[in-house]
Amino acid sequence: TQLLEQSPQFLSIQEGENLTVYCNSSSVFSSLQWYRQEPGEGPVLLVTVVTGGEVKKLKRLTFQFGDARKDSSLHITAAQPGDTGLYLCAGKTGANNLFFGTGTRLTVIP
Amino acid sequence: NAGVTQTPKFQVLKTGQSMTLQCAQDMNHNSMYWYRQDPGMGLRLIYYSASEGTTDKGEVPNGYNVSRLNKREFSLRLESAAPSQTSVYFCASRGRMGSPLHFGNGTRLTVT
């Protein structure tokens, strides 16, 4: 089993603050995805990173894939209440092997 | 657009009872998946079907069976439910390899 650890597990911040969520593993992944999940719904894909060192931006969200393709980070600038949710990373090793991280539950307080 | 539809949304079972969770997708996707989500453990793959007519075990298949009824439908069966199977179950589908997973809204199952 490929273990993907996310930190922190819970994060509560004020609107307007910046934050970073980490996703770490001892395994190498061919690609890594980030999902956001809201209560009562399934996860929704935010981004896929493929190349070691790759950085992708999605409005106020910045995603980075580690050089060795074992870890990733998600940075949110000026967090908004609409960013509240469960953030999941998922690493891909084979055709159908997608392993999900343990999740970070973010609450942004207005 | 319906996407991935799961039924039921909620279910309570007694230990030893059986039930089938239903999943259907209307996106003409080839691959379908069943995951369970437990607090602090992320999503874990139970079974998947890479294409119509094939099924394979994931990380945690024990206690479950699946049927890929046709291209649209992929069901998950618990023959004899146990409290350890209390979880939220998600069905997902994907088109071509490398494209994103599309998830349903989940079935919350409690086994007492």
mmCIF file of C-alpha atoms in Angstrom:
data_model
loop_
_atom_site.group_PDB
_atom_site.id
_atom_site.type_symbol
_atom_site.label_atom_id
_atom_site.label_comp_id
_atom_site.label_asym_id
_atom_site.label_seq_id
_atom_site.Cartn_x
_atom_site.Cartn_y
_atom_site.Cartn_z
ATOM 1 C CA THR A 1 0.000 0.000 0.000
ATOM 2 C CA GLN A 2 1.335 3.428 -0.987
ATOM 3 C CA LEU A 3 0.920 5.702 2.024
ATOM 4 C CA LEU A 4 0.275 9.365 1.353
ATOM 5 C CA GLU A 5 0.356 11.478 4.493
ATOM 6 C CA GLN A 6 -1.221 14.891 4.479
ATOM 7 C CA SER A 7 -0.525 17.650 6.975
ATOM 8 C CA PRO A 8 -2.039 19.283 8.773
ATOM 9 C CA GLN A 9 -5.080 17.054 9.273
ATOM 10 C CA PHE A 10 -7.220 20.030 10.341
ATOM 11 C CA LEU A 11 -6.712 23.729 9.660
ATOM 12 C CA SER A 12 -8.888 26.640 10.772
ATOM 13 C CA ILE A 13 -7.899 30.118 9.608
ATOM 14 C CA GLN A 14 -9.345 33.599 9.206
ATOM 15 C CA GLU A 15 -10.474 34.909 5.841
ATOM 16 C CA GLY A 16 -7.586 36.603 4.054
ATOM 17 C CA GLU A 17 -4.813 34.475 5.551
ATOM 18 C CA ASN A 18 -2.435 32.317 3.520
ATOM 19 C CA LEU A 19 -1.945 28.590 4.094
ATOM 20 C CA THR A 20 -0.013 25.600 2.809
ATOM 21 C CA VAL A 21 -1.075 21.962 2.861
ATOM 22 C CA TYR A 22 1.472 19.178 2.398
ATOM 23 C CA CYS A 23 1.245 15.713 0.866
ATOM 24 C CA ASN A 24 4.183 13.381 1.504
ATOM 25 C CA SER A 25 5.133 9.825 0.621
ATOM 26 C CA SER A 26 8.162 7.578 0.417
ATOM 27 C CA SER A 27 6.912 6.326 -2.956
ATOM 28 C CA VAL A 28 7.459 7.832 -6.398
ATOM 29 C CA PHE A 29 4.359 8.719 -8.404
ATOM 30 C CA SER A 30 3.952 9.183 -12.141
ATOM 31 C CA SER A 31 1.497 11.990 -11.449
ATOM 32 C CA LEU A 32 -0.279 13.564 -8.518
ATOM 33 C CA GLN A 33 -3.771 15.000 -8.307
ATOM 34 C CA TRP A 34 -5.474 17.338 -5.854
ATOM 35 C CA TYR A 35 -9.207 17.102 -5.140
ATOM 36 C CA ARG A 36 -11.592 19.188 -3.034
ATOM 37 C CA GLN A 37 -14.575 17.579 -1.363
ATOM 38 C CA GLU A 38 -17.535 19.393 0.174
ATOM 39 C CA PRO A 39 -19.917 17.834 2.724
ATOM 40 C CA GLY A 40 -22.346 15.347 1.193
ATOM 41 C CA GLU A 41 -20.565 15.323 -2.156
ATOM 42 C CA GLY A 42 -17.840 13.389 -3.894
ATOM 43 C CA PRO A 43 -14.330 14.767 -4.481
ATOM 44 C CA VAL A 44 -13.842 17.080 -7.444
ATOM 45 C CA LEU A 45 -10.524 17.254 -9.284
ATOM 46 C CA LEU A 46 -8.662 20.565 -8.975
ATOM 47 C CA VAL A 47 -5.389 19.844 -10.773
ATOM 48 C CA THR A 48 -2.999 17.160 -12.009
ATOM 49 C CA VAL A 49 0.788 17.619 -11.857
ATOM 50 C CA VAL A 50 3.011 15.300 -13.845
ATOM 51 C CA THR A 51 6.591 16.573 -14.005
ATOM 52 C CA GLY A 52 8.956 16.759 -11.011
ATOM 53 C CA GLY A 53 9.221 20.398 -9.891
ATOM 54 C CA GLU A 54 6.088 21.386 -11.809
ATOM 55 C CA VAL A 55 4.106 24.347 -10.495
ATOM 56 C CA LYS A 56 0.486 24.980 -11.504
ATOM 57 C CA LYS A 57 -1.715 27.894 -10.530
ATOM 58 C CA LEU A 58 -5.487 27.918 -10.323
ATOM 59 C CA LYS A 59 -6.522 31.469 -9.363
ATOM 60 C CA ARG A 60 -5.419 31.794 -5.696
ATOM 61 C CA LEU A 61 -4.306 28.152 -5.453
ATOM 62 C CA THR A 62 -0.711 27.135 -6.275
ATOM 63 C CA PHE A 63 0.208 23.457 -6.588
ATOM 64 C CA GLN A 64 3.750 22.119 -6.663
ATOM 65 C CA PHE A 65 5.047 18.620 -7.388
ATOM 66 C CA GLY A 66 8.304 17.739 -5.639
ATOM 67 C CA ASP A 67 11.448 17.295 -7.712
ATOM 68 C CA ALA A 68 11.597 13.594 -6.818
ATOM 69 C CA ARG A 69 7.839 13.131 -7.473
ATOM 70 C CA LYS A 70 7.270 11.879 -3.925
ATOM 71 C CA ASP A 71 5.556 14.921 -2.446
ATOM 72 C CA SER A 72 3.382 17.889 -3.267
ATOM 73 C CA SER A 73 2.083 21.078 -1.715
ATOM 74 C CA LEU A 74 -0.985 23.244 -2.106
ATOM 75 C CA HIS A 75 -0.709 26.932 -1.206
ATOM 76 C CA ILE A 76 -3.790 29.135 -0.938
ATOM 77 C CA THR A 77 -3.358 32.898 -0.956
ATOM 78 C CA ALA A 78 -5.903 35.134 0.778
ATOM 79 C CA ALA A 79 -8.236 32.294 1.726
ATOM 80 C CA GLN A 80 -11.980 32.791 1.254
ATOM 81 C CA PRO A 81 -14.892 31.034 3.032
ATOM 82 C CA GLY A 82 -15.622 29.322 -0.286
ATOM 83 C CA ASP A 83 -12.269 27.508 0.032
ATOM 84 C CA THR A 84 -13.636 25.560 3.012
ATOM 85 C CA GLY A 85 -13.612 21.821 2.381
ATOM 86 C CA LEU A 86 -11.631 18.595 2.538
ATOM 87 C CA TYR A 87 -8.511 18.652 0.354
ATOM 88 C CA LEU A 88 -7.231 15.291 -0.856
ATOM 89 C CA CYS A 89 -4.058 14.484 -2.739
ATOM 90 C CA ALA A 90 -3.879 11.325 -4.823
ATOM 91 C CA GLY A 91 -0.791 9.723 -6.326
ATOM 92 C CA LYS A 92 -0.814 7.549 -9.430
ATOM 93 C CA THR A 93 1.583 4.628 -9.864
ATOM 94 C CA GLY A 94 0.077 2.495 -12.618
ATOM 95 C CA ALA A 95 -2.780 2.357 -15.073
ATOM 96 C CA ASN A 96 -5.422 1.991 -12.385
ATOM 97 C CA ASN A 97 -3.472 2.571 -9.188
ATOM 98 C CA LEU A 98 -4.535 5.893 -7.662
ATOM 99 C CA PHE A 99 -3.811 6.163 -3.939
ATOM 100 C CA PHE A 100 -5.489 8.888 -1.920
ATOM 101 C CA GLY A 101 -3.968 10.818 0.957
ATOM 102 C CA THR A 102 -5.427 11.074 4.431
ATOM 103 C CA GLY A 103 -6.951 14.513 3.749
ATOM 104 C CA THR A 104 -6.760 18.045 5.180
ATOM 105 C CA ARG A 105 -9.989 19.573 6.440
ATOM 106 C CA LEU A 106 -9.830 23.352 5.931
ATOM 107 C CA THR A 107 -12.215 25.830 7.552
ATOM 108 C CA VAL A 108 -12.008 29.491 6.561
ATOM 109 C CA ILE A 109 -13.743 31.742 9.071
ATOM 110 C CA PRO A 110 -15.360 34.923 7.683
ATOM 111 C CA ASN B 1 -26.122 16.494 -16.483
ATOM 112 C CA ALA B 2 -26.478 13.599 -14.035
ATOM 113 C CA GLY B 3 -22.862 12.342 -14.165
ATOM 114 C CA VAL B 4 -22.451 9.539 -11.611
ATOM 115 C CA THR B 5 -25.570 8.568 -9.662
ATOM 116 C CA GLN B 6 -25.470 6.431 -6.511
ATOM 117 C CA THR B 7 -28.362 4.869 -4.659
ATOM 118 C CA PRO B 8 -29.289 4.770 -1.870
ATOM 119 C CA LYS B 9 -27.870 7.896 -0.181
ATOM 120 C CA PHE B 10 -28.206 6.413 3.313
ATOM 121 C CA GLN B 11 -28.599 2.868 4.621
ATOM 122 C CA VAL B 12 -28.622 1.213 8.035
ATOM 123 C CA LEU B 13 -28.044 -2.551 8.225
ATOM 124 C CA LYS B 14 -27.845 -5.055 11.014
ATOM 125 C CA THR B 15 -24.798 -7.306 11.219
ATOM 126 C CA GLY B 16 -25.209 -10.228 8.818
ATOM 127 C CA GLN B 17 -27.678 -8.535 6.476
ATOM 128 C CA SER B 18 -26.897 -8.145 2.792
ATOM 129 C CA MET B 19 -27.383 -5.272 0.412
ATOM 130 C CA THR B 20 -26.334 -3.935 -2.978
ATOM 131 C CA LEU B 21 -25.149 -0.394 -3.630
ATOM 132 C CA GLN B 22 -26.027 0.829 -7.096
ATOM 133 C CA CYS B 23 -24.004 3.126 -9.341
ATOM 134 C CA ALA B 24 -24.744 4.390 -12.846
ATOM 135 C CA GLN B 25 -22.914 6.860 -15.081
ATOM 136 C CA ASP B 26 -24.173 8.562 -18.218
ATOM 137 C CA MET B 27 -20.826 9.812 -19.578
ATOM 138 C CA ASN B 28 -20.029 6.691 -21.656
ATOM 139 C CA HIS B 29 -16.968 6.069 -19.489
ATOM 140 C CA ASN B 30 -15.079 2.788 -19.785
ATOM 141 C CA SER B 31 -13.703 2.515 -16.243
ATOM 142 C CA MET B 32 -15.649 2.476 -12.991
ATOM 143 C CA TYR B 33 -14.494 2.296 -9.384
ATOM 144 C CA TRP B 34 -15.759 1.721 -5.855
ATOM 145 C CA TYR B 35 -14.041 3.475 -2.934
ATOM 146 C CA ARG B 36 -14.741 3.648 0.775
ATOM 147 C CA GLN B 37 -13.931 6.746 2.812
ATOM 148 C CA ASP B 38 -13.167 6.537 6.513
ATOM 149 C CA PRO B 39 -12.020 9.373 8.829
ATOM 150 C CA GLY B 40 -8.258 9.889 8.752
ATOM 151 C CA MET B 41 -7.740 7.255 6.043
ATOM 152 C CA GLY B 42 -8.636 8.996 2.822
ATOM 153 C CA LEU B 43 -10.348 6.985 0.093
ATOM 154 C CA ARG B 44 -9.416 3.345 -0.369
ATOM 155 C CA LEU B 45 -10.135 1.402 -3.541
ATOM 156 C CA ILE B 46 -12.371 -1.644 -3.060
ATOM 157 C CA TYR B 47 -12.855 -2.897 -6.632
ATOM 158 C CA TYR B 48 -12.629 -1.464 -10.110
ATOM 159 C CA SER B 49 -13.717 -2.315 -13.628
ATOM 160 C CA ALA B 50 -11.367 -1.141 -16.347
ATOM 161 C CA SER B 51 -13.908 -1.956 -19.037
ATOM 162 C CA GLU B 52 -17.261 -3.642 -19.488
ATOM 163 C CA GLY B 53 -16.927 -7.322 -18.650
ATOM 164 C CA THR B 54 -13.867 -7.042 -16.392
ATOM 165 C CA THR B 55 -13.466 -6.478 -12.649
ATOM 166 C CA ASP B 56 -10.385 -6.414 -10.424
ATOM 167 C CA LYS B 57 -9.621 -6.162 -6.723
ATOM 168 C CA GLY B 58 -8.347 -2.964 -5.177
ATOM 169 C CA GLU B 59 -6.725 -2.351 -1.792
ATOM 170 C CA VAL B 60 -9.583 -3.543 0.450
ATOM 171 C CA PRO B 61 -11.788 -6.089 -1.416
ATOM 172 C CA ASN B 62 -12.537 -8.505 1.443
ATOM 173 C CA GLY B 63 -16.229 -8.734 2.289
ATOM 174 C CA TYR B 64 -17.372 -7.219 -1.011
ATOM 175 C CA ASN B 65 -18.363 -8.368 -4.485
ATOM 176 C CA VAL B 66 -19.015 -6.334 -7.601
ATOM 177 C CA SER B 67 -20.863 -6.670 -10.881
ATOM 178 C CA ARG B 68 -20.295 -4.622 -14.023
ATOM 179 C CA LEU B 69 -23.810 -5.067 -15.336
ATOM 180 C CA ASN B 70 -23.210 -3.097 -18.544
ATOM 181 C CA LYS B 71 -21.134 -0.071 -19.562
ATOM 182 C CA ARG B 72 -23.280 2.278 -17.455
ATOM 183 C CA GLU B 73 -23.749 0.324 -14.238
ATOM 184 C CA PHE B 74 -21.370 -1.024 -11.583
ATOM 185 C CA SER B 75 -22.830 -2.425 -8.364
ATOM 186 C CA LEU B 76 -21.201 -3.260 -5.028
ATOM 187 C CA ARG B 77 -22.616 -6.054 -2.877
ATOM 188 C CA LEU B 78 -22.129 -6.785 0.801
ATOM 189 C CA GLU B 79 -23.166 -10.405 1.372
ATOM 190 C CA SER B 80 -22.951 -10.371 5.175
ATOM 191 C CA ALA B 81 -22.453 -6.875 6.558
ATOM 192 C CA ALA B 82 -20.092 -6.265 9.479
ATOM 193 C CA PRO B 83 -19.684 -3.167 11.700
ATOM 194 C CA SER B 84 -16.219 -2.671 10.138
ATOM 195 C CA GLN B 85 -17.987 -1.921 6.865
ATOM 196 C CA THR B 86 -19.602 1.196 8.312
ATOM 197 C CA SER B 87 -18.310 3.871 5.968
ATOM 198 C CA VAL B 88 -19.145 6.268 3.162
ATOM 199 C CA TYR B 89 -18.974 4.536 -0.204
ATOM 200 C CA PHE B 90 -18.159 6.414 -3.396
ATOM 201 C CA CYS B 91 -18.521 5.271 -6.963
ATOM 202 C CA ALA B 92 -16.405 6.939 -9.647
ATOM 203 C CA SER B 93 -15.925 6.667 -13.386
ATOM 204 C CA ARG B 94 -13.299 7.707 -15.889
ATOM 205 C CA GLY B 95 -13.147 7.900 -19.652
ATOM 206 C CA ARG B 96 -9.795 7.433 -21.338
ATOM 207 C CA MET B 97 -6.692 6.602 -19.285
ATOM 208 C CA GLY B 98 -5.288 9.688 -17.604
ATOM 209 C CA SER B 99 -8.547 11.627 -17.596
ATOM 210 C CA PRO B 100 -9.959 12.692 -14.208
ATOM 211 C CA LEU B 101 -12.184 10.597 -11.977
ATOM 212 C CA HIS B 102 -15.813 11.698 -11.696
ATOM 213 C CA PHE B 103 -17.360 10.815 -8.344
ATOM 214 C CA GLY B 104 -20.920 10.272 -7.232
ATOM 215 C CA ASN B 105 -22.234 11.860 -4.035
ATOM 216 C CA GLY B 106 -21.737 8.769 -1.919
ATOM 217 C CA THR B 107 -23.749 6.267 0.111
ATOM 218 C CA ARG B 108 -23.473 6.543 3.894
ATOM 219 C CA LEU B 109 -23.740 3.011 5.321
ATOM 220 C CA THR B 110 -24.047 2.171 9.006
ATOM 221 C CA VAL B 111 -23.845 -1.431 10.189
ATOM 222 C CA THR B 112 -25.034 -2.010 13.745
#
